[in-house]
CSV table of C-alpha atoms in Angstrom, one decimal:
chain,number,residue,atom,x,y,z
A,1,THR,CA,-0.1,-0.1,-0.1
A,2,VAL,CA,1.4,3.5,-1.1
A,3,LYS,CA,0.7,6.9,0.2
A,4,ASN,CA,-2.2,7.7,-2.2
A,5,GLY,CA,-4.0,4.8,-0.9
A,6,LYS,CA,-3.3,2.1,-3.9
A,7,ARG,CA,-2.5,-1.2,-3.4
A,8,VAL,CA,-0.3,-3.9,-5.4
A,9,LEU,CA,-0.8,-7.4,-4.2
A,10,HIS,CA,1.2,-10.6,-4.1
A,11,GLY,CA,1.4,-12.1,-7.8
A,12,GLU,CA,0.1,-8.9,-9.4
A,13,GLU,CA,1.9,-8.2,-12.8
A,14,GLY,CA,3.8,-5.2,-13.3
A,15,GLU,CA,6.0,-3.7,-16.2
A,16,VAL,CA,10.0,-2.7,-15.4
A,17,ILE,CA,9.9,1.4,-16.3
A,18,GLY,CA,13.7,1.7,-15.1
A,19,PRO,CA,16.3,1.7,-12.3
A,20,ALA,CA,15.1,2.4,-8.5
A,21,THR,CA,15.3,5.7,-8.0
A,22,ILE,CA,15.0,5.9,-3.8
A,23,ASP,CA,18.0,5.5,-2.1
A,24,THR,CA,17.2,2.1,-0.2
A,25,HIS,CA,16.7,0.6,-3.6
A,26,ILE,CA,19.3,2.0,-6.0
A,27,GLU,CA,21.0,-1.3,-7.4
A,28,LYS,CA,18.9,-3.6,-5.4
A,29,GLY,CA,15.6,-3.1,-7.0
A,30,VAL,CA,13.4,-1.5,-10.5
A,31,LYS,CA,11.2,0.6,-10.7
A,32,LEU,CA,7.7,-1.1,-12.0
A,33,ARG,CA,4.3,0.3,-12.9
A,34,PHE,CA,1.0,-1.7,-12.4
A,35,GLN,CA,-2.0,-1.5,-13.7
A,36,ASN,CA,-3.6,0.4,-11.4
A,37,ARG,CA,-1.1,3.4,-12.9
A,38,CYS,CA,0.8,2.8,-9.4
A,39,THR,CA,4.5,2.9,-10.0
A,40,LEU,CA,7.1,1.3,-7.1
A,41,ASN,CA,10.6,0.6,-6.4
A,42,LEU,CA,11.0,-2.7,-5.3
A,43,TYR,CA,13.9,-5.0,-4.6
A,44,LEU,CA,15.0,-7.8,-6.9
A,45,HIS,CA,14.3,-10.7,-4.5
A,46,ASN,CA,10.5,-9.6,-4.0
A,47,LEU,CA,9.8,-10.3,-8.5
A,48,CYS,CA,9.9,-13.0,-10.5
A,49,ARG,CA,9.2,-13.5,-14.2
A,50,GLU,CA,7.2,-16.4,-13.8
A,51,PRO,CA,3.8,-16.1,-11.5
A,52,PRO,CA,4.0,-17.3,-8.0
A,53,PRO,CA,3.5,-20.5,-6.5
A,54,ALA,CA,0.3,-20.8,-4.5
A,55,LEU,CA,0.1,-19.7,-1.4
A,56,PRO,CA,0.5,-23.0,1.7
A,57,GLY,CA,-2.6,-24.0,2.6
A,58,GLY,CA,-4.8,-23.5,-0.2
A,59,PHE,CA,-5.6,-19.5,0.8
A,60,ALA,CA,-5.5,-16.6,-1.5
A,61,VAL,CA,-4.6,-13.3,-1.5
A,62,GLY,CA,-7.3,-11.3,-0.2
A,63,GLU,CA,-9.3,-13.8,1.3
A,64,GLN,CA,-10.3,-12.6,5.0
A,65,LEU,CA,-9.5,-15.1,8.0
A,66,PHE,CA,-9.9,-15.5,11.4
A,67,LEU,CA,-7.2,-16.4,14.1
A,68,ILE,CA,-7.9,-19.3,16.4
A,69,GLY,CA,-4.4,-19.8,18.0
A,70,PRO,CA,-3.0,-18.0,20.9
A,71,THR,CA,-2.5,-14.1,21.1
A,72,ALA,CA,0.5,-13.0,18.9
A,73,THR,CA,2.4,-10.4,20.2
A,74,PHE,CA,4.7,-8.3,18.1
A,75,ARG,CA,8.3,-6.8,18.6
A,76,ASN,CA,6.3,-3.1,18.3
A,77,GLY,CA,3.9,-4.3,21.2
A,78,ARG,CA,0.8,-4.9,18.4
A,79,GLN,CA,-0.9,-8.0,19.7
A,80,VAL,CA,-3.6,-10.3,17.4
A,81,ARG,CA,-5.9,-11.6,19.6
A,82,TYR,CA,-7.9,-15.1,19.2
A,83,GLY,CA,-10.9,-14.4,16.6
A,84,GLU,CA,-9.3,-11.2,14.8
A,85,LYS,CA,-10.0,-11.0,11.2
A,86,GLY,CA,-7.7,-10.3,8.8
A,87,GLU,CA,-6.7,-10.5,5.4
A,88,VAL,CA,-4.2,-12.6,3.4
A,89,THR,CA,-1.3,-10.7,1.7
A,90,GLY,CA,1.1,-13.2,0.3
A,91,PRO,CA,3.5,-16.0,2.0
A,92,ALA,CA,5.2,-15.9,5.5
A,93,THR,CA,8.4,-14.0,4.9
A,94,PHE,CA,9.9,-15.4,8.7
A,95,ASP,CA,11.9,-18.2,8.5
A,96,THR,CA,10.1,-19.9,11.3
A,97,HIS,CA,7.0,-19.5,9.2
A,98,ILE,CA,8.0,-19.8,5.5
A,99,GLY,CA,6.1,-22.7,3.9
A,100,LYS,CA,4.5,-23.3,7.3
A,101,GLY,CA,2.1,-20.2,7.5
A,102,ILE,CA,1.0,-16.8,5.6
A,103,LYS,CA,1.2,-13.0,5.6
A,104,LEU,CA,-1.9,-11.4,7.5
A,105,ARG,CA,-2.9,-7.4,7.7
A,106,PHE,CA,-4.8,-6.3,10.4
A,107,ASP,CA,-5.7,-2.7,9.6
A,108,ASN,CA,-2.0,-1.3,9.2
A,109,PHE,CA,-0.3,-4.1,10.5
A,110,TYR,CA,1.2,-7.0,8.7
A,111,GLY,CA,2.4,-10.5,10.5
A,112,ASP,CA,3.3,-13.5,10.1
A,113,PHE,CA,1.3,-16.8,11.3
A,114,PHE,CA,1.3,-20.6,11.0
A,115,LEU,CA,-1.7,-22.2,9.0
A,116,HIS,CA,-2.9,-24.1,11.7
A,117,ASN,CA,-3.9,-20.7,13.9
A,118,LEU,CA,-6.0,-19.9,11.1
A,119,CYS,CA,-9.5,-20.4,9.7
A,120,ARG,CA,-11.7,-19.1,7.1
A,121,GLU,CA,-15.2,-19.7,10.0
A,122,GLN,CA,-15.7,-17.3,12.5
A,123,PRO,CA,-14.6,-19.3,15.8
A,124,LEU,CA,-16.7,-19.3,18.5
A,125,PRO,CA,-16.9,-19.0,22.3
A,126,GLY,CA,-15.6,-22.2,24.1
A,127,GLY,CA,-13.9,-23.2,21.0
A,128,PHE,CA,-17.1,-24.7,20.2
A,129,ARG,CA,-18.1,-25.7,16.2
A,130,VAL,CA,-21.5,-24.9,14.6
A,131,GLY,CA,-23.8,-28.0,14.6
A,132,GLU,CA,-21.7,-29.8,17.6
A,133,ARG,CA,-24.3,-31.7,20.3
A,134,LEU,CA,-23.5,-30.5,23.5
A,135,PHE,CA,-25.0,-30.8,27.3
A,136,TYR,CA,-26.6,-28.4,29.1
A,137,LYS,CA,-25.2,-27.8,32.7
A,138,GLY,CA,-26.4,-24.1,33.9
A,139,PRO,CA,-29.8,-23.1,35.9
A,140,ASP,CA,-33.1,-24.4,34.1
A,141,TYR,CA,-34.6,-21.2,32.6
A,142,GLN,CA,-37.3,-21.1,30.0
A,143,LEU,CA,-37.8,-18.5,26.7
A,144,ALA,CA,-41.1,-18.1,25.4
A,145,LYS,CA,-42.5,-21.6,24.8
A,146,PHE,CA,-38.9,-22.9,24.9
A,147,SER,CA,-36.5,-23.8,27.8
A,148,LEU,CA,-32.7,-25.0,28.5
A,149,ASP,CA,-33.4,-27.7,31.1
A,150,TYR,CA,-29.8,-29.1,33.0
A,151,GLY,CA,-28.3,-32.4,31.6
A,152,MET,CA,-30.3,-31.2,28.2
A,153,GLN,CA,-28.6,-32.3,24.8
A,154,VAL,CA,-28.6,-29.3,22.5
A,155,GLU,CA,-26.7,-28.2,18.8
A,156,VAL,CA,-24.8,-25.8,18.3
A,157,VAL,CA,-26.4,-23.0,15.7
A,158,GLY,CA,-23.9,-20.2,15.5
A,159,PRO,CA,-22.7,-16.9,17.7
A,160,CYS,CA,-25.6,-15.4,19.7
A,161,ARG,CA,-27.5,-12.8,17.2
A,162,ASP,CA,-29.5,-11.3,20.0
A,163,ALA,CA,-27.0,-8.4,20.7
A,164,ALA,CA,-28.8,-6.8,23.4
A,165,GLY,CA,-27.4,-7.6,26.5
A,166,ARG,CA,-24.9,-10.5,25.4
A,167,SER,CA,-21.5,-10.7,25.5
A,168,LEU,CA,-19.4,-12.5,23.1
A,169,GLU,CA,-18.9,-15.3,25.3
A,170,TRP,CA,-22.9,-16.2,24.3
A,171,LEU,CA,-24.1,-19.1,21.4
A,172,ASP,CA,-27.4,-19.8,19.8
A,173,VAL,CA,-28.0,-23.3,20.4
A,174,MET,CA,-31.3,-25.3,19.8
A,175,GLN,CA,-32.7,-29.1,20.7
A,176,PRO,CA,-31.6,-31.6,17.9
A,177,GLY,CA,-34.3,-31.8,15.4
A,178,GLY,CA,-35.8,-28.4,16.7
A,179,GLU,CA,-36.6,-25.4,15.0
A,180,GLN,CA,-35.9,-22.5,18.0
A,181,THR,CA,-32.6,-20.9,18.5
A,182,ILE,CA,-32.0,-20.3,22.6
A,183,PRO,CA,-29.2,-17.7,23.4
A,184,CYS,CA,-26.8,-19.4,25.9
A,185,ALA,CA,-23.7,-18.8,27.6
A,186,ALA,CA,-20.4,-20.8,26.5
A,187,SER,CA,-19.4,-21.6,30.1
A,188,ASN,CA,-22.9,-23.7,30.4
A,189,LEU,CA,-22.0,-25.9,27.7
A,190,SER,CA,-19.7,-29.3,27.7
A,191,HIS,CA,-19.2,-32.1,25.7
A,192,ALA,CA,-19.5,-34.4,28.7
A,193,GLU,CA,-22.6,-34.8,30.3
A,194,PRO,CA,-22.9,-33.5,33.4
A,195,PRO,CA,-23.4,-35.2,36.6
A,196,ALA,CA,-27.0,-36.0,38.1
A,197,ARG,CA,-28.8,-32.5,39.5
A,198,SER,CA,-27.8,-33.9,43.3
A,199,ALA,CA,-24.9,-35.0,42.6
A,200,ALA,CA,-23.9,-31.8,41.4
A,201,ALA,CA,-25.6,-29.9,44.0
A,202,GLU,CA,-23.3,-31.6,46.5
A,203,LEU,CA,-20.3,-31.2,44.0
A,204,SER,CA,-21.0,-27.5,44.1
A,205,ALA,CA,-21.3,-27.1,48.4
A,206,ALA,CA,-18.5,-29.2,48.5
A,207,GLN,CA,-16.7,-26.3,47.0
């Protein structure tokens, strides 16, 4: 991205119009003109005559991905947190990530991320997945004609769409085969069936 807001993407074709003219690139690069009429001084090691190979993981430049790994902290102090969305700009350039990751842009910040820490779908609270069947372990409550009862099995529909009063840690769920979604805190869901209510009460009292 240059000062006038124009962008040149990884893999984009440009025409050589002369030697580089800025001090940092003289004898190390050339000047190119691209279809959007943008001219740039580029280093020789960032150019090739043949189209570049496909990006690792089958991702494409411009694609929007979500971070599903731990918070990444960079030298300038910038942090990228779980669930943040970035745009693919090209292959990773750090030695530790080459062939194993790609470069993403978050606002005006660029960073390398491993493939296993990225996904196309927005991650859900609790690390749960759409369609996953879980057990409800919270207190009984009713919403209109529908209710959530302790120990009930539910199916994850997606992130909570009831924005009013709900935090980012809520999901929409429904009974398997049901039609009505019910908002539920992710902390009240579990892969394992919760203990019987009496045993759960005794465990809570002991704590």
